[in-house]
XYZ file of C-alpha atoms in Angstrom:
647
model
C -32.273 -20.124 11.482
C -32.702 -20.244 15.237
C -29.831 -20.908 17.686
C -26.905 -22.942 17.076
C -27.251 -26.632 18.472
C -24.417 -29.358 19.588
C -25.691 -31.774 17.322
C -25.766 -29.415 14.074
C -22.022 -28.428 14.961
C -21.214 -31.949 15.000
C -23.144 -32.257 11.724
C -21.069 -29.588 10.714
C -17.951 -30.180 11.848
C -14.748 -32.177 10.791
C -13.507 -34.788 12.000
C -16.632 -36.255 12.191
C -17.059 -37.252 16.095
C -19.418 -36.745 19.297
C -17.810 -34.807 20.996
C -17.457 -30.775 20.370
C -13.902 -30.858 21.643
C -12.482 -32.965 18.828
C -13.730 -30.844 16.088
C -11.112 -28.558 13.968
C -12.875 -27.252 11.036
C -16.711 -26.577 11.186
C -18.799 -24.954 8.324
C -21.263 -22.895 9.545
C -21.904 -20.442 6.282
C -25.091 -19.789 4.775
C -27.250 -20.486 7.553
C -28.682 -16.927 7.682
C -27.056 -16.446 11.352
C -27.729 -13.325 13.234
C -24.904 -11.779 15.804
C -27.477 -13.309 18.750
C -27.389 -16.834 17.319
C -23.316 -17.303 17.929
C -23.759 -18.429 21.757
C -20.406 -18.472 23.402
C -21.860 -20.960 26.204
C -22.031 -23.550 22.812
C -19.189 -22.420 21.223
C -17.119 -22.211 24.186
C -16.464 -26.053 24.028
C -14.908 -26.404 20.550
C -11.607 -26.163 22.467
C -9.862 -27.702 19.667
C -11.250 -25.543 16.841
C -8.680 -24.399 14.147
C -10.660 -23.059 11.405
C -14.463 -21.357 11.370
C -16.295 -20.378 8.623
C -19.348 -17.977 9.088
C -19.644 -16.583 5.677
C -22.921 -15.888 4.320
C -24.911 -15.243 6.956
C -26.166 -11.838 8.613
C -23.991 -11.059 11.267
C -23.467 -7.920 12.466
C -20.987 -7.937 15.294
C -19.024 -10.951 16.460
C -19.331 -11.846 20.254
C -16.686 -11.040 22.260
C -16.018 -13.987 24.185
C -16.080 -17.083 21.889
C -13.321 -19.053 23.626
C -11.559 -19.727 20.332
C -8.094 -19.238 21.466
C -6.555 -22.028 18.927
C -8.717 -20.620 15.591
C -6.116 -20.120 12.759
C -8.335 -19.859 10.007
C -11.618 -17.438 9.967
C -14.143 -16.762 7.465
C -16.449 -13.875 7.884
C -17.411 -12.797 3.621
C -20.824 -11.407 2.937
C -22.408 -10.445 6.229
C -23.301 -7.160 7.927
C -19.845 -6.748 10.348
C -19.836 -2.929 11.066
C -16.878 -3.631 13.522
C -13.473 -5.586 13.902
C -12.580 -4.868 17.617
C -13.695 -8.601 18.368
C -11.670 -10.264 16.644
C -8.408 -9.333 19.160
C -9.998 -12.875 21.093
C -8.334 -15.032 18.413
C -4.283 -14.154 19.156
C -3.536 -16.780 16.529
C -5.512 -16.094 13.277
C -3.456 -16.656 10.161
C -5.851 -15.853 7.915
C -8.541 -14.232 7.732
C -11.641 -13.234 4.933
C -14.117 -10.046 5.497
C -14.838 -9.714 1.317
C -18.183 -8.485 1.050
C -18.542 -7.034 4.606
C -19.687 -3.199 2.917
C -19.947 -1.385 6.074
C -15.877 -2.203 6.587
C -13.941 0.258 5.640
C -9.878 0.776 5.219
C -9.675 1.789 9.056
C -10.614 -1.398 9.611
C -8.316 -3.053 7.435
C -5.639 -1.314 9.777
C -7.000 -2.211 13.031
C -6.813 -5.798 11.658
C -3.843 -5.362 11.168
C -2.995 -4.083 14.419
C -4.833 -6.338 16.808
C -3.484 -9.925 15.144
C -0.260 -9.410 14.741
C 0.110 -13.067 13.471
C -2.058 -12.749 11.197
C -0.621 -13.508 7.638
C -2.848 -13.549 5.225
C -6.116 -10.923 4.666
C -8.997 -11.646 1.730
C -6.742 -14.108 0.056
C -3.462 -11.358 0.150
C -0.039 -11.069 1.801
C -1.222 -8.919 5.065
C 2.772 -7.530 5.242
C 2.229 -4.377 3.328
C -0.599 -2.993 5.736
C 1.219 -4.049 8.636
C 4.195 -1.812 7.402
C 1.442 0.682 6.955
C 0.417 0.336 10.382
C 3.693 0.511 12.056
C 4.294 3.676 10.564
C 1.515 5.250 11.774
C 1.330 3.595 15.330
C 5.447 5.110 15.515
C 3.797 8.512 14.182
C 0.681 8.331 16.454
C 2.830 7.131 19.785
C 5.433 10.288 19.279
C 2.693 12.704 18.880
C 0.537 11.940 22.064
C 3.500 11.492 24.099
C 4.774 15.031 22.919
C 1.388 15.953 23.734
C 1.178 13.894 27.021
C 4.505 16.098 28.506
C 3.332 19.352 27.384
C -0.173 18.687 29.293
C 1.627 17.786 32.456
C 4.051 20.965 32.201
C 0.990 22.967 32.246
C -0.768 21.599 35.749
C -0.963 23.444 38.763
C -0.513 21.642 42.166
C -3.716 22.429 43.192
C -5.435 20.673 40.024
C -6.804 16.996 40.829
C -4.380 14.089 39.249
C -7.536 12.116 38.083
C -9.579 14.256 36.923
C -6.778 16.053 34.832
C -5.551 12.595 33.096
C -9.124 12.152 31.950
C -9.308 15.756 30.469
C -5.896 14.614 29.293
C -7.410 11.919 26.816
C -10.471 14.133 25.916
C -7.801 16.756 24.505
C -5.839 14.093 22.838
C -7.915 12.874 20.679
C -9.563 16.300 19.897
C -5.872 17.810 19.191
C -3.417 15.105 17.997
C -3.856 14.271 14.153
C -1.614 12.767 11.544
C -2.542 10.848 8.592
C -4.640 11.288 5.691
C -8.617 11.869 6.481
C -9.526 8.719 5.190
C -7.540 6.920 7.777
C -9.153 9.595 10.580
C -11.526 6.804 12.148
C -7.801 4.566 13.060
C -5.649 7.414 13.882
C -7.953 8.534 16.769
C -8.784 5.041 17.891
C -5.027 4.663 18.150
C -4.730 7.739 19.657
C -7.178 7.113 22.704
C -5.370 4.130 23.333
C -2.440 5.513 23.655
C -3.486 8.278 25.706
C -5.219 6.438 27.938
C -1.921 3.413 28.479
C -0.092 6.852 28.946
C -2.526 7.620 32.036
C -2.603 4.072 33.161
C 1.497 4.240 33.483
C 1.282 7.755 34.808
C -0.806 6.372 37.696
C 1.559 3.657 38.664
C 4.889 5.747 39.010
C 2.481 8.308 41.278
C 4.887 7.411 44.167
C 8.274 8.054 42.060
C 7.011 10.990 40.361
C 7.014 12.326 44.077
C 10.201 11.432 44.558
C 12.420 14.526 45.047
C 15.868 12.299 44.076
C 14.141 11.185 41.105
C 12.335 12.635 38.290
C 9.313 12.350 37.056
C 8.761 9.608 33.945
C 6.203 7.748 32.229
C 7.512 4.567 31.783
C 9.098 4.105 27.983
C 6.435 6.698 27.115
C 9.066 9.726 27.409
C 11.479 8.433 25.330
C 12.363 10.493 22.580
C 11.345 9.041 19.502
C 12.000 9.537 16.263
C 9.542 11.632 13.937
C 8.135 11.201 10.523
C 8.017 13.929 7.874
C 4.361 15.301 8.095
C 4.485 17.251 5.443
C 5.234 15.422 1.997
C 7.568 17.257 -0.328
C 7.792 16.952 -4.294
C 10.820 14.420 -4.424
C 8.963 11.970 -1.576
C 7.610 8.944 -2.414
C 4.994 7.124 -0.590
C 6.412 4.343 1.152
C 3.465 2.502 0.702
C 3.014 2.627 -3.197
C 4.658 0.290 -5.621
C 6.681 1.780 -8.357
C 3.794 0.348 -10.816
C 1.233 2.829 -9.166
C 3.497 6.186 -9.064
C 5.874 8.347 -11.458
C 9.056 9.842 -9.874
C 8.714 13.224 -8.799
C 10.565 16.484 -9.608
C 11.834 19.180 -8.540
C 9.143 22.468 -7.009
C 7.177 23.491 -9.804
C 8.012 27.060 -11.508
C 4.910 29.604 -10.316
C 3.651 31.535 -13.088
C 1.892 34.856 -11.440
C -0.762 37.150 -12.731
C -2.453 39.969 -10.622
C -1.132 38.853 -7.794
C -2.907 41.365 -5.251
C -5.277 43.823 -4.657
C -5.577 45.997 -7.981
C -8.418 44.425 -9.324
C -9.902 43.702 -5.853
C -8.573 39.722 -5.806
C -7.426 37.750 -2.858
C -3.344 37.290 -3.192
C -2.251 34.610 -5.459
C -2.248 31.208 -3.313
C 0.696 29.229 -2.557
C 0.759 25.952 -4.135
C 3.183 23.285 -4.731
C 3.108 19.755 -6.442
C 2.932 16.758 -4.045
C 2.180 13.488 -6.132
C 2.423 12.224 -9.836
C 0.461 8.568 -9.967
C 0.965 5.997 -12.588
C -2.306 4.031 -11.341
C -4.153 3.652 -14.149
C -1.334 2.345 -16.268
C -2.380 -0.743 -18.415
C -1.502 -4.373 -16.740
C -0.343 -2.360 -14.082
C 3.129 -1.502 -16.521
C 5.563 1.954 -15.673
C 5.796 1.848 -18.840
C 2.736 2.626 -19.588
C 2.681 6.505 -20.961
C -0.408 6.447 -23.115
C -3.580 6.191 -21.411
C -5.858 9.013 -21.516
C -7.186 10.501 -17.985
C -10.623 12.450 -18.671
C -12.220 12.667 -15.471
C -11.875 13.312 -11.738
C -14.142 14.162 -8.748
C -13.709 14.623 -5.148
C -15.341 12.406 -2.517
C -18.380 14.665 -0.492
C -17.491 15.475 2.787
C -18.609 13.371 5.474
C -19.710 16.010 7.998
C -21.469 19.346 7.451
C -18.232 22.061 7.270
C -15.905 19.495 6.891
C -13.597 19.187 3.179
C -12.663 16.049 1.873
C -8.942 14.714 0.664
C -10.154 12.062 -1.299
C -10.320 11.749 -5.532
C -12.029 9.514 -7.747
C -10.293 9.566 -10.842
C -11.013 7.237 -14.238
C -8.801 6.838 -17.017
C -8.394 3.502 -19.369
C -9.762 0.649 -17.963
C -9.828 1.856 -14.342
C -11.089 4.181 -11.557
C -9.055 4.873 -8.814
C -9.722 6.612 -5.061
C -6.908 8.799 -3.940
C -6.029 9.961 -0.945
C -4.367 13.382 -2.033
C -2.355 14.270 1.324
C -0.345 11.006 1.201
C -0.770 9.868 -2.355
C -1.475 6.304 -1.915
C -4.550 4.842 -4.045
C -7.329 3.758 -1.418
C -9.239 1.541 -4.221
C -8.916 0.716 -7.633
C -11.692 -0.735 -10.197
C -11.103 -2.047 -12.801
C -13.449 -3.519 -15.698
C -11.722 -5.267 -18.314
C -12.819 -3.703 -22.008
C -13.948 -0.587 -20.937
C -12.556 2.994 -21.254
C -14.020 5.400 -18.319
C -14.847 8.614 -19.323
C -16.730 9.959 -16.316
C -17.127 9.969 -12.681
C -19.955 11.158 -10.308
C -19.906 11.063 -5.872
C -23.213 10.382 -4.529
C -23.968 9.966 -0.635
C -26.923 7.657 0.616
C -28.376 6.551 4.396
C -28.958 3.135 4.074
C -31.092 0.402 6.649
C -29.314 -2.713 7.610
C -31.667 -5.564 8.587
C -31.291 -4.508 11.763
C -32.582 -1.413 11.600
C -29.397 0.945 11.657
C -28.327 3.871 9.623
C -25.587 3.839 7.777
C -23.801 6.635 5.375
C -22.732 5.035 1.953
C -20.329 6.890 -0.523
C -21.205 5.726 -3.963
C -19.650 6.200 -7.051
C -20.996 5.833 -10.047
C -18.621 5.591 -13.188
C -18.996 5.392 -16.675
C -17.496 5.466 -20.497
C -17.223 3.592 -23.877
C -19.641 0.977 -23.341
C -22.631 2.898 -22.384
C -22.736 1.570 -18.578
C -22.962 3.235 -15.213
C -21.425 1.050 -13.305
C -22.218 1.960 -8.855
C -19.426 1.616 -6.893
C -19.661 0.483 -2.884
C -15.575 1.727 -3.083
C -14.715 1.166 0.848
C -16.116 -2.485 0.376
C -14.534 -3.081 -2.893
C -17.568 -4.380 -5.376
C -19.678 -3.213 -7.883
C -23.397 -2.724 -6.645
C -25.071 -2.182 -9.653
C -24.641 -1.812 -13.545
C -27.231 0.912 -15.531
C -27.634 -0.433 -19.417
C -27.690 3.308 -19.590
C -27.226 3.657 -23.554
C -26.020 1.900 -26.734
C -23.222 4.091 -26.867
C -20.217 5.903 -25.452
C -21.244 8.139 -22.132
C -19.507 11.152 -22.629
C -19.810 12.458 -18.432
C -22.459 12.061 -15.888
C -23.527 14.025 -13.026
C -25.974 13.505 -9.729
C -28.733 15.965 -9.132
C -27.471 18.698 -6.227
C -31.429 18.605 -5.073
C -32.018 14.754 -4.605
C -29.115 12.310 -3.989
C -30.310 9.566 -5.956
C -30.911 11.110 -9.668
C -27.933 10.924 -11.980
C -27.762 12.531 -15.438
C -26.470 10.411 -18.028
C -25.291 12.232 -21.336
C -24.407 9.581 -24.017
C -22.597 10.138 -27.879
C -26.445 9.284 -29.011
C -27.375 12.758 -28.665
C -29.819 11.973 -25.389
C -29.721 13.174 -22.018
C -31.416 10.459 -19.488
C -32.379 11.154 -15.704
C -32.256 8.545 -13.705
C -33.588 7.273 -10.447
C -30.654 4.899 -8.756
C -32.720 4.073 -5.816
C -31.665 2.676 -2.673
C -29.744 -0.664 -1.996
C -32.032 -3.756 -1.172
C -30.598 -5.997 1.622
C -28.348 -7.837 -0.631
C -27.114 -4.512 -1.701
C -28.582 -4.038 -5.239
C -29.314 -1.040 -6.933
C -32.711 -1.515 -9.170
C -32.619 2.046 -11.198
C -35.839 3.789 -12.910
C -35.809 5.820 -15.531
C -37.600 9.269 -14.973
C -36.360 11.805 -18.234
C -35.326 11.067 -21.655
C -33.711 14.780 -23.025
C -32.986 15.420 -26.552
C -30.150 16.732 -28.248
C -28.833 17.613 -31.659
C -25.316 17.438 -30.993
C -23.132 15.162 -28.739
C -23.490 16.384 -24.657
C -19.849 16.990 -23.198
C -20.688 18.723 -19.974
C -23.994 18.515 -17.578
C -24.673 21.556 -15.025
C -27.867 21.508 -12.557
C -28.590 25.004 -12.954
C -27.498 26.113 -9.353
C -30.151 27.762 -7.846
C -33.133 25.510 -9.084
C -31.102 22.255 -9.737
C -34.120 19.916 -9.639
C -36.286 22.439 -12.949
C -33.738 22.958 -14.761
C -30.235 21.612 -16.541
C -27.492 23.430 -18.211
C -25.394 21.012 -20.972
C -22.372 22.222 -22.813
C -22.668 20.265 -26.361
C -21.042 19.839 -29.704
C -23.408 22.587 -31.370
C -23.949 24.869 -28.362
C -25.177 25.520 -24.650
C -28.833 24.334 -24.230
C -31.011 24.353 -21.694
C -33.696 21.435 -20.609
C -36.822 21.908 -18.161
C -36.149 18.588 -15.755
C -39.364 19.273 -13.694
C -40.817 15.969 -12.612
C -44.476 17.487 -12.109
C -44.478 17.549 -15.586
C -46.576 15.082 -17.690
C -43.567 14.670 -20.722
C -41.529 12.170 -19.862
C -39.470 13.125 -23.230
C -38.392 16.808 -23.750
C -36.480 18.615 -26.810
C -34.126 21.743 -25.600
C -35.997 24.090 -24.397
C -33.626 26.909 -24.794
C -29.823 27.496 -26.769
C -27.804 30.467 -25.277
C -25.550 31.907 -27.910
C -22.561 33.957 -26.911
C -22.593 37.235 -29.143
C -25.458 39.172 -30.689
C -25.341 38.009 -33.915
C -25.161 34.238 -35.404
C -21.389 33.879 -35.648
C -21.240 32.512 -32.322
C -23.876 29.936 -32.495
C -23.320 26.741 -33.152
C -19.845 26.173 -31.430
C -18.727 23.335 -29.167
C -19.157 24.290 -25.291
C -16.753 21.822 -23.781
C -16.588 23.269 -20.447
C -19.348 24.568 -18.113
C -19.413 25.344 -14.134
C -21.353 27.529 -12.058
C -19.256 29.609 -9.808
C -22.700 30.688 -7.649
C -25.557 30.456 -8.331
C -25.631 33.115 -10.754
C -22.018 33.362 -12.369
C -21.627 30.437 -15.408
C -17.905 29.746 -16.106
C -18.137 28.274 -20.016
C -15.480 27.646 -22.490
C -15.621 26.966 -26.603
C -17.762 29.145 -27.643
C -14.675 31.873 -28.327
C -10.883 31.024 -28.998
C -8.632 31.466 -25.994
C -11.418 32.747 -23.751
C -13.490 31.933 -20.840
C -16.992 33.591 -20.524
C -18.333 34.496 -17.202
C -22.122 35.316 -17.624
C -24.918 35.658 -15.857
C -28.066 32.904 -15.178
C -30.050 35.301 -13.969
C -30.304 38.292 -16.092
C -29.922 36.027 -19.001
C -32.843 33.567 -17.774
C -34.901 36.757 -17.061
C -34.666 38.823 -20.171
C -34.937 35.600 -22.436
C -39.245 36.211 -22.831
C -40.493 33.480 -24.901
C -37.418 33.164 -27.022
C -36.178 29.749 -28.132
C -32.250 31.263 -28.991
C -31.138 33.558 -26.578
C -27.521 35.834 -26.235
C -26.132 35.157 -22.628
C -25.870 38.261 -20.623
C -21.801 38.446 -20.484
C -20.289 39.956 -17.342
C -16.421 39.369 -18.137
C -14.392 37.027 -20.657
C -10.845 35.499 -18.667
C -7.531 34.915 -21.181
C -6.856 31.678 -22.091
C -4.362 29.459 -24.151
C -5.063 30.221 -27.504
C -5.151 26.645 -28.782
C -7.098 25.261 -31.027
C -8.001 21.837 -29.247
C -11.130 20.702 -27.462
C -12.207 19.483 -24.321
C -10.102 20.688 -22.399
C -12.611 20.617 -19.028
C -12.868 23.731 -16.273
C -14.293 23.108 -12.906
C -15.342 26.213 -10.369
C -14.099 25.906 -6.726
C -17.691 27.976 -5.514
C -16.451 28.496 -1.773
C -13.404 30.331 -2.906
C -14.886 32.140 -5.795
C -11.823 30.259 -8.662
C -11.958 29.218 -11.562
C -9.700 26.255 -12.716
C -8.757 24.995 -16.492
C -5.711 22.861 -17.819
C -3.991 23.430 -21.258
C -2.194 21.749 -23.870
C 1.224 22.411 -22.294
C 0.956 20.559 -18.705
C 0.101 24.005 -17.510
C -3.475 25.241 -14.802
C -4.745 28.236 -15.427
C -6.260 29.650 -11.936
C -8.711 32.270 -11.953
C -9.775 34.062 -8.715
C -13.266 36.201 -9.380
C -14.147 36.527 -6.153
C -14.626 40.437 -7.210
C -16.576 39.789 -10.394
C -18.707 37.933 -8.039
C -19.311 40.300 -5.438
C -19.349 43.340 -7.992
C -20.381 42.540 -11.825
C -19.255 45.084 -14.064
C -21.414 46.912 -15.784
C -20.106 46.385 -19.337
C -17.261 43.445 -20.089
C -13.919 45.257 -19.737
C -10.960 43.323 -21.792
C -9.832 39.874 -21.233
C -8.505 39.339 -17.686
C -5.577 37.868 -17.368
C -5.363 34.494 -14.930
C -4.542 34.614 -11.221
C -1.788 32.794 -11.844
C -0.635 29.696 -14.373
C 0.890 26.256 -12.463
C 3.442 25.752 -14.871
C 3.816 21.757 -15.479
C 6.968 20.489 -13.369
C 8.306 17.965 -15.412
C 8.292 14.921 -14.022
C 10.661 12.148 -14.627
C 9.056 8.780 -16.010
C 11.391 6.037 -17.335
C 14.282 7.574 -16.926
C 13.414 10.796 -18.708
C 11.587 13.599 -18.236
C 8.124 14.631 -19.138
C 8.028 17.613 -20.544
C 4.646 18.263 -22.444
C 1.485 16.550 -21.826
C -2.595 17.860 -21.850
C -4.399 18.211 -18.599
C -7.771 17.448 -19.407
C -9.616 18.239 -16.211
C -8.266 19.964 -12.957
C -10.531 19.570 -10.237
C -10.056 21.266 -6.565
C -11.527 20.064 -3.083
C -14.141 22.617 -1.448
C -11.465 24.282 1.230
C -8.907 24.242 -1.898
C -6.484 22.932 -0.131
C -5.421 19.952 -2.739
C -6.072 20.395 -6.696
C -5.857 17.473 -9.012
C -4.750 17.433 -12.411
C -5.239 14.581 -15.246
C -3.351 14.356 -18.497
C -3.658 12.324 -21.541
C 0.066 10.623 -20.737
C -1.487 8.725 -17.685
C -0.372 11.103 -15.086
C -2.645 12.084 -11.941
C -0.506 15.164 -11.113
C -1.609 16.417 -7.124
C -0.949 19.651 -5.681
C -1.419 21.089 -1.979
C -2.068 24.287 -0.797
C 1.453 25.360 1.217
């Protein structure tokens, strides 16, 4: 498609007439567009023009000075818009489509939000809730800079030029002033330069009152005192945001159970942690009442910059996956597939091309459960990409390979282990996968561990029957592969043969693996085990300490390792987290296992109050933590996402 014309608008355009200025609704979707093909000079002379539709095409930007001032209605699904600034031009949108836009995110949602303040309706729903969103954190955002803005100015000297320190001013605003969760970072410091800079704009115009010895100095409405919002969320808050079907009532601080708490045995001090969040959100038809369905999985979101930590949780439960934001609780995204149970989820991170030729980041997620399906999900853009007809049944968990970003590990109830190769998205943002490994088992896989320090030769699973160990090496001609080695956890047989239902490496030496003993975690060693193992088929695992745990008798029960911090996480069949800090097992191995070690400490389960009552015994399945440890989630099998921050 080349550049618009007057006659196709008027082809296009209702009422059907001659001239440009009488149109008020013109179609212009799926005429493969590009951003240089809207010209404004054209455009310009709908004066008249109420409602525009340019979905289906491949725009990229919007032009910034369309003329439109009467549009009402505009239709922008399924193009390439990677920003919403431009659509501030069009002061009296109503409504307002950007479905299948998948390089907009939820800060663009809120600027939206923020720059049509008419606008009513957004993708087909009731834009009020966002805007209440929005408000909140433009009230937030505006007391924070202007606190900010008058400690700056307290701290000039006379001699210091006016300009040149109001433009240092803004630099050290939006460096300094945050508030919100990190998902919303990309708003809060586009709000946040604004602000600074209206603040240095008003500053500039009361230069000759600020002078003024009778007077004092002010800001315009800037210095007003304002009135602050709680930062910090407490157990018994409730996100404003949330509807009661997507939260549980909170309770009171949760009782903290302690172990060694410092120094004896070499460990840091216990850490300070306290419940923030209890989430309803993967209840069933959306019902509170809804106290049944089983949560099995959670992962957080990689970080989007090298040293940064990320906030945000995929969880799956039921029929659903949901993205959390874990500082304010709300749920970012929610999938759900009608039918399925999720059992598993898994955070990739891929540099895509547009058409264009730009780079962009994509966080995918790929999720998956009873029906033997990986589904890929684009979660900021809100659709599926792609469905793997992985296997023909259940997929206990999957994982992505540490060493290349697009190979995910599927382990399925039909005792195989398949390595796939998701590929890249095409244009129309399609995922076309490749098989690359199909690995045997004899038992059912229930865990899948890249072996840490040579993730793309070889893979760790924790089965039904045992621990085994699989060479993944692509360079190798067989594309099918039988275990190639089973670690057993004692000298003799007694110990073979049992269920491993949790497996994490803490480095990339220490294992953290549960099962094989009752009430016990093993730490052992890759390394000396790997090395002493000669041509052996069965090998005993080199032991370097066993940590106490509940002494029940039910499975899968999942650990997780937080690496950075050197902890080691597991739920129980009481509500409760065990946490483990082996930071000095790490740096010093003991010679010879000493007796058990007792936990860190043990989050006791806070009781939270559901339908009037209180829940007071439920199984955490999983318990993950974020890389920094600041936030830890918990899932139970009584449809509870339990969140806790670091104090």
């Amino acid at each position: 498609m080349g550049p618009l014309s007057a006659r196709l608008l008027m082809q296009r355009g209702r009422p059907k007439s001659d001239r440009l200025g009488k149109i008020r609704s013109l179609d212009l979707s799926g005429l493969e567009l590009l951003s240089e093909h809207l010209d404004p000079k054209l455009l310009c002379r709908l004066t008249q023009l109420q409602e525009l539709d340019l979905s289906n095409n491949h725009l990229e930007t919007l032009p910034d000075n369309l003329g439109l001032s009467h549009l009402r209605v505009l239709r922008c699904a399924n193009n390439q818009l990677g920003d919403v600034t431009a659509l501030c031009q069009f002061p009296k949108l109503e409504e307002l489509s950007l479905e299948g836009n998948p390089f907009l995110t939820v800060n663009d949602n809120l600027k939206v939000s923020f720059l049509l303040p008419t606008l009513r309706k957004v993708n087909g729903k009731d834009a009020s809730s966002t805007y209440s969103q929005v408000e909140n954190l433009n009230r937030e955002l505006t007391s924070r800079v202007t606190a900010h803005w008058e400690k700056f100015m307290a701290t000039l000297g006379p001699e210091e030029e006016a300009e040149k320190a109001q433009a240092d001013f803004v630099k050290s605003a939006v460096r300094d002033v945050r508030y919100g969760p990190e998902s919303l970072s990309e708003f809060t410091q586009w709000r946040v330069r604004m602000i600074s800079e209206e603040l240095v704009a008003a500053s500039r115009t009361q230069v000759q009152k600020a002078n003024s010895p009778e007077k004092p100095p002010e800001a315009g409405a800037a210095h007003k005192p304002r009135a602050r919002l709680a930062a910090l969320k407490r157990p018994d808050d409730v996100p404003l945001s949330l509807s009661p079907s997507k939260r549980a009532c909170a309770s009171p601080s949760a009782q903290v159970e302690g172990g060694p708490v410092a120094g004896s045995d070499g460990s840091q001090p216990a850490v300070k942690l306290e419940p923030l969040h209890f989430l309803q959100c993967h209840s069933k038809n959306n019902s509170p009442q809804d106290l049944e369905t089983q949560l099995w999985a959670c992962a957080f979101e990689p970080a989007w910059e090298e040293g940064a930590t990320s906030q945000t949780v995929a969880t799956c439960g039921g029929e659903a996956v949901c993205v959390i934001d874990c500082q304010t609780g709300i749920v970012l995204h929610k999938y759900k597939a009608p039918g399925e149970e999720f059992f598993s989820v898994a955070w990739t991170a891929l540099m895509v091309v547009t058409q264009a030729g730009h780079k962009k980041r994509w966080s995918v997620l790929a999720a998956a459960g009873l029906r033997g399906l990986v589904r890929l999900l684009h979660v900021r853009a809100g659709f599926c990409c792609g469905v793997i007809r992985a296997h023909k049944k259940a997929i206990a968990t999957l994982c992505f390979s540490p060493a290349h970003e697009t190979h995910l590990f599927t382990a399925s109830y039909d005792k195989r282990i398949i390595l796939w190769d998701i590929g890249v998205p095409n244009q129309d943002y399609e995922f076309q996968a490749s098989q690359l490994l199909t690995l045997d088992t004899t038992s059912i896989p229930l865990r899948l561990c890249p072996v840490a320090s040579c993730p793309d030769a070889r893979l760790l699973a924790g089965c039904e029957g045992g621990c085994c160990c699989w060479d993944v090496r692509l360079d190798q001609p067989q594309k099918r592969r039988v275990c190639e080695v089973e670690f057993v956890f004692s000298e003799g047989s007694e110990a073979s043969g049992r269920r491993v239902d949790g497996l994490a490496f803490v480095n990339e030496d220490i294992v953290a693996s549960k099962g094989s003993g009752l009430g016990t975690i093993c730490l052992w060693s890759w390394r000396q085990t790997w090395g002493g193992r000669g041509s052996q088929s069965t090998v005993a695992v080199v032991v370097l300490a066993r940590l106490q745990w509940s002494s029940t008798e039910l499975a899968y029960f999942s650990l997780s390792a937080c690496p950075d911090k050197g902890i080691v996480l597991c739920g129980d069949e009481e509500g409760n987290v065990w946490l483990y800090d082996i930071s000095n097992i790490l740096k010093q191995p003991p010679l010879l296992p000493a007796a058990l070690q007792a936990p860190t400490q043990i989050l006791k389960w806070p009781q939270p109050w559901a339908l009037g009552q209180v829940v007071t015994k439920t199984m955490v399945n999983t318990v993950v933590a974020n890389a920094s440890f600041t936030y830890l989630t918990a899932l139970t099998d009584s449809n509870i996402v339990a969140i806790w921050g670091r104090m």
